[in-house]
């Protein structure tokens, strides 16, 4: 079974997850690109990972644009974002990204965040958004804007090994099923 892992990363979190999964299952790992998308037809299993901004999985539209060419493959999508993965959050990502229209497996990973790694104009937009929300008189020190403001100076480090292991386990299961079907 040949496996390809494509990813789109902003701060390196998605890349780190893609590399870890790829190393564990001996998959080819590539940044999302036209070349990578063209190569998909040469693989039995394709994993796509993208980071989340505003509920949208970045790079997913490009990946799903070739869905008709790869719908006979084993497809896995994972999304990496700052929020703690929850059942409702997962369902929201599925709905916002129209993933329920496709035959694939989906996983939500938690990522890290380092404001200093943001590029222009994201860094300016984030800072202005936090500053505006802090001016709201109804905001308390325990509220989200104050928590977000603390992220400007203190990076959030997180790595979701449990989700990585789950995807690796699924890939091993797919491989075992492929081997069994060839024996039959």
mmCIF file of C-alpha atoms in Angstrom:
data_model
loop_
_atom_site.group_PDB
_atom_site.id
_atom_site.type_symbol
_atom_site.label_atom_id
_atom_site.label_comp_id
_atom_site.label_asym_id
_atom_site.label_seq_id
_atom_site.Cartn_x
_atom_site.Cartn_y
_atom_site.Cartn_z
ATOM 1 C CA UNK A 1 0.000 0.000 0.000
ATOM 2 C CA UNK A 2 1.396 3.369 -1.020
ATOM 3 C CA UNK A 3 0.489 6.323 1.173
ATOM 4 C CA UNK A 4 0.894 10.028 0.479
ATOM 5 C CA UNK A 5 0.550 12.693 3.110
ATOM 6 C CA UNK A 6 -0.097 16.217 1.838
ATOM 7 C CA UNK A 7 -0.207 19.163 4.197
ATOM 8 C CA UNK A 8 -0.585 22.915 4.370
ATOM 9 C CA UNK A 9 1.037 24.457 7.429
ATOM 10 C CA UNK A 10 1.227 28.016 8.739
ATOM 11 C CA UNK A 11 3.279 27.848 11.923
ATOM 12 C CA UNK A 12 4.707 24.349 11.499
ATOM 13 C CA UNK A 13 2.147 22.436 13.595
ATOM 14 C CA UNK A 14 0.457 20.683 10.692
ATOM 15 C CA UNK A 15 3.826 19.889 9.139
ATOM 16 C CA UNK A 16 5.021 18.344 12.412
ATOM 17 C CA UNK A 17 1.928 16.124 12.573
ATOM 18 C CA UNK A 18 2.228 15.153 8.893
ATOM 19 C CA UNK A 19 5.900 14.231 9.290
ATOM 20 C CA UNK A 20 5.219 12.155 12.418
ATOM 21 C CA UNK A 21 2.425 10.210 10.740
ATOM 22 C CA UNK A 22 4.489 9.777 7.576
ATOM 23 C CA UNK A 23 7.517 8.432 9.448
ATOM 24 C CA UNK A 24 5.388 5.942 11.368
ATOM 25 C CA UNK A 25 3.783 4.421 8.261
ATOM 26 C CA UNK A 26 6.637 4.984 5.783
ATOM 27 C CA UNK A 27 4.565 7.362 3.684
ATOM 28 C CA UNK A 28 5.689 10.034 1.273
ATOM 29 C CA UNK A 29 5.138 13.456 2.848
ATOM 30 C CA UNK A 30 4.806 16.648 0.797
ATOM 31 C CA UNK A 31 3.613 20.211 1.159
ATOM 32 C CA UNK A 32 0.376 20.770 -0.719
ATOM 33 C CA UNK A 33 1.313 21.724 -4.284
ATOM 34 C CA UNK A 34 0.197 21.116 -7.859
ATOM 35 C CA UNK A 35 2.867 18.417 -8.147
ATOM 36 C CA UNK A 36 1.586 16.683 -5.016
ATOM 37 C CA UNK A 37 -1.998 16.826 -6.225
ATOM 38 C CA UNK A 38 -1.006 15.314 -9.581
ATOM 39 C CA UNK A 39 0.825 12.504 -7.788
ATOM 40 C CA UNK A 40 -2.265 11.495 -5.786
ATOM 41 C CA UNK A 41 -3.419 9.099 -8.506
ATOM 42 C CA UNK A 42 -0.294 6.970 -7.848
ATOM 43 C CA UNK A 43 -1.248 6.237 -4.223
ATOM 44 C CA UNK A 44 -3.721 3.910 -2.529
ATOM 45 C CA UNK A 45 -4.179 6.093 0.545
ATOM 46 C CA UNK A 46 -3.997 9.868 0.788
ATOM 47 C CA UNK A 47 -3.920 11.897 3.983
ATOM 48 C CA UNK A 48 -4.430 15.657 3.855
ATOM 49 C CA UNK A 49 -3.711 17.937 6.804
ATOM 50 C CA UNK A 50 -4.488 21.636 6.972
ATOM 51 C CA UNK A 51 -4.525 24.373 9.570
ATOM 52 C CA UNK A 52 -7.737 26.089 10.600
ATOM 53 C CA UNK A 53 -8.468 29.793 10.310
ATOM 54 C CA UNK A 54 -11.953 31.043 11.080
ATOM 55 C CA UNK A 55 -13.381 27.531 10.901
ATOM 56 C CA UNK A 56 -11.970 26.940 7.404
ATOM 57 C CA UNK A 57 -9.383 24.222 6.809
ATOM 58 C CA UNK A 58 -6.690 25.899 4.727
ATOM 59 C CA UNK A 59 -5.797 24.072 1.514
ATOM 60 C CA UNK A 60 -8.804 21.774 1.722
ATOM 61 C CA UNK A 61 -10.542 23.301 -1.308
ATOM 62 C CA UNK A 62 -7.453 22.632 -3.449
ATOM 63 C CA UNK A 63 -7.306 19.044 -2.194
ATOM 64 C CA UNK A 64 -11.019 18.394 -2.704
ATOM 65 C CA UNK A 65 -10.886 19.936 -6.192
ATOM 66 C CA UNK A 66 -9.416 16.601 -7.351
ATOM 67 C CA UNK A 67 -11.864 14.469 -5.369
ATOM 68 C CA UNK A 68 -13.468 12.965 -8.478
ATOM 69 C CA UNK A 69 -10.035 11.664 -9.504
ATOM 70 C CA UNK A 70 -9.279 10.101 -6.109
ATOM 71 C CA UNK A 71 -12.670 9.091 -4.693
ATOM 72 C CA UNK A 72 -11.681 5.414 -5.077
ATOM 73 C CA UNK A 73 -8.726 5.933 -2.681
ATOM 74 C CA UNK A 74 -8.628 5.699 1.098
ATOM 75 C CA UNK A 75 -8.908 9.352 2.149
ATOM 76 C CA UNK A 76 -8.166 10.910 5.514
ATOM 77 C CA UNK A 77 -8.326 14.606 6.377
ATOM 78 C CA UNK A 78 -7.048 16.168 9.578
ATOM 79 C CA UNK A 79 -7.394 19.772 10.717
ATOM 80 C CA UNK A 80 -5.073 21.528 13.154
ATOM 81 C CA UNK A 81 -6.321 24.478 15.173
ATOM 82 C CA UNK A 82 -5.892 26.271 18.483
ATOM 83 C CA UNK A 83 -9.180 25.135 19.971
ATOM 84 C CA UNK A 84 -9.484 22.054 22.129
ATOM 85 C CA UNK A 85 -11.055 19.309 19.973
ATOM 86 C CA UNK A 86 -14.644 18.583 20.977
ATOM 87 C CA UNK A 87 -17.516 16.687 19.417
ATOM 88 C CA UNK A 88 -19.329 19.971 18.642
ATOM 89 C CA UNK A 89 -16.155 21.601 17.323
ATOM 90 C CA UNK A 90 -15.494 18.613 15.087
ATOM 91 C CA UNK A 91 -19.057 18.725 13.756
ATOM 92 C CA UNK A 92 -18.738 22.454 13.133
ATOM 93 C CA UNK A 93 -15.570 21.891 11.064
ATOM 94 C CA UNK A 94 -17.305 19.130 9.107
ATOM 95 C CA UNK A 95 -20.277 21.425 8.379
ATOM 96 C CA UNK A 96 -18.304 24.583 7.567
ATOM 97 C CA UNK A 97 -15.973 22.699 5.234
ATOM 98 C CA UNK A 98 -18.744 20.552 3.674
ATOM 99 C CA UNK A 99 -16.859 17.374 4.559
ATOM 100 C CA UNK A 100 -20.095 15.439 4.960
ATOM 101 C CA UNK A 101 -20.414 15.569 1.150
ATOM 102 C CA UNK A 102 -17.323 13.388 0.729
ATOM 103 C CA UNK A 103 -16.396 9.809 1.567
ATOM 104 C CA UNK A 104 -13.426 10.255 3.892
ATOM 105 C CA UNK A 105 -12.287 9.994 7.492
ATOM 106 C CA UNK A 106 -11.839 13.255 9.452
ATOM 107 C CA UNK A 107 -9.801 14.064 12.557
ATOM 108 C CA UNK A 108 -9.450 17.280 14.532
ATOM 109 C CA UNK A 109 -6.042 17.968 16.139
ATOM 110 C CA UNK A 110 -5.082 20.654 18.588
ATOM 111 C CA UNK A 111 -2.126 22.775 17.582
ATOM 112 C CA UNK A 112 0.245 25.267 19.123
ATOM 113 C CA UNK A 113 0.203 29.014 18.652
ATOM 114 C CA UNK A 114 3.048 31.512 18.595
ATOM 115 C CA UNK A 115 2.070 35.090 17.803
ATOM 116 C CA UNK A 116 5.665 35.891 16.853
ATOM 117 C CA UNK A 117 5.432 33.407 13.967
ATOM 118 C CA UNK A 118 2.452 35.153 12.397
ATOM 119 C CA UNK A 119 3.184 36.927 9.139
ATOM 120 C CA UNK A 120 1.839 40.222 7.890
ATOM 121 C CA UNK A 121 -1.115 40.965 7.761
ATOM 122 C CA UNK A 122 -2.241 38.190 10.152
ATOM 123 C CA UNK A 123 -0.143 39.583 13.003
ATOM 124 C CA UNK A 124 -1.625 43.075 12.645
ATOM 125 C CA UNK A 125 -5.194 41.774 12.358
ATOM 126 C CA UNK A 126 -4.772 39.557 15.443
ATOM 127 C CA UNK A 127 -3.285 42.345 17.566
ATOM 128 C CA UNK A 128 -5.958 44.897 16.497
ATOM 129 C CA UNK A 129 -8.755 42.408 17.113
ATOM 130 C CA UNK A 130 -7.491 41.676 20.630
ATOM 131 C CA UNK A 131 -6.965 45.373 21.400
ATOM 132 C CA UNK A 132 -10.505 46.230 20.266
ATOM 133 C CA UNK A 133 -12.065 43.433 22.311
ATOM 134 C CA UNK A 134 -10.139 44.515 25.434
ATOM 135 C CA UNK A 135 -11.752 47.987 25.207
ATOM 136 C CA UNK A 136 -15.205 46.438 25.684
ATOM 137 C CA UNK A 137 -16.323 47.467 29.225
ATOM 138 C CA UNK A 138 -18.110 44.157 29.779
ATOM 139 C CA UNK A 139 -14.860 42.160 29.437
ATOM 140 C CA UNK A 140 -13.505 40.582 32.630
ATOM 141 C CA UNK A 141 -9.897 39.431 33.247
ATOM 142 C CA UNK A 142 -11.021 35.788 32.905
ATOM 143 C CA UNK A 143 -12.673 36.282 29.524
ATOM 144 C CA UNK A 144 -11.378 35.095 26.153
ATOM 145 C CA UNK A 145 -9.879 38.436 25.030
ATOM 146 C CA UNK A 146 -7.600 38.495 28.096
ATOM 147 C CA UNK A 147 -6.574 34.910 27.463
ATOM 148 C CA UNK A 148 -5.880 35.774 23.811
ATOM 149 C CA UNK A 149 -3.923 38.874 24.870
ATOM 150 C CA UNK A 150 -1.651 36.695 26.981
ATOM 151 C CA UNK A 151 -0.831 34.705 23.825
ATOM 152 C CA UNK A 152 0.808 37.787 22.317
ATOM 153 C CA UNK A 153 3.747 37.297 24.696
ATOM 154 C CA UNK A 154 3.406 33.646 25.745
ATOM 155 C CA UNK A 155 3.241 30.945 23.053
ATOM 156 C CA UNK A 156 0.898 28.018 23.537
ATOM 157 C CA UNK A 157 2.726 24.715 22.987
ATOM 158 C CA UNK A 158 0.680 21.590 22.369
ATOM 159 C CA UNK A 159 1.189 18.300 20.562
ATOM 160 C CA UNK A 160 -1.687 15.806 20.245
ATOM 161 C CA UNK A 161 0.084 12.440 20.287
ATOM 162 C CA UNK A 162 -3.198 10.603 20.929
ATOM 163 C CA UNK A 163 -4.669 11.853 17.623
ATOM 164 C CA UNK A 164 -1.429 11.064 15.770
ATOM 165 C CA UNK A 165 -1.572 7.525 17.150
ATOM 166 C CA UNK A 166 -5.233 7.215 16.132
ATOM 167 C CA UNK A 167 -4.501 8.170 12.511
ATOM 168 C CA UNK A 168 -1.495 5.821 12.437
ATOM 169 C CA UNK A 169 -3.702 3.034 13.787
ATOM 170 C CA UNK A 170 -6.303 3.666 11.073
ATOM 171 C CA UNK A 171 -3.600 3.631 8.404
ATOM 172 C CA UNK A 172 -2.324 0.284 9.718
ATOM 173 C CA UNK A 173 -5.897 -1.054 9.709
ATOM 174 C CA UNK A 174 -6.372 0.066 6.084
ATOM 175 C CA UNK A 175 -3.096 -1.602 5.127
ATOM 176 C CA UNK A 176 -4.119 -4.868 6.821
ATOM 177 C CA UNK A 177 -7.493 -4.809 5.030
ATOM 178 C CA UNK A 178 -5.727 -4.251 1.680
ATOM 179 C CA UNK A 179 -3.424 -7.226 2.331
ATOM 180 C CA UNK A 180 -6.372 -9.437 3.324
ATOM 181 C CA UNK A 181 -8.359 -8.467 0.221
ATOM 182 C CA UNK A 182 -5.400 -9.353 -2.035
ATOM 183 C CA UNK A 183 -5.143 -12.788 -0.373
ATOM 184 C CA UNK A 184 -8.823 -13.522 -0.954
#
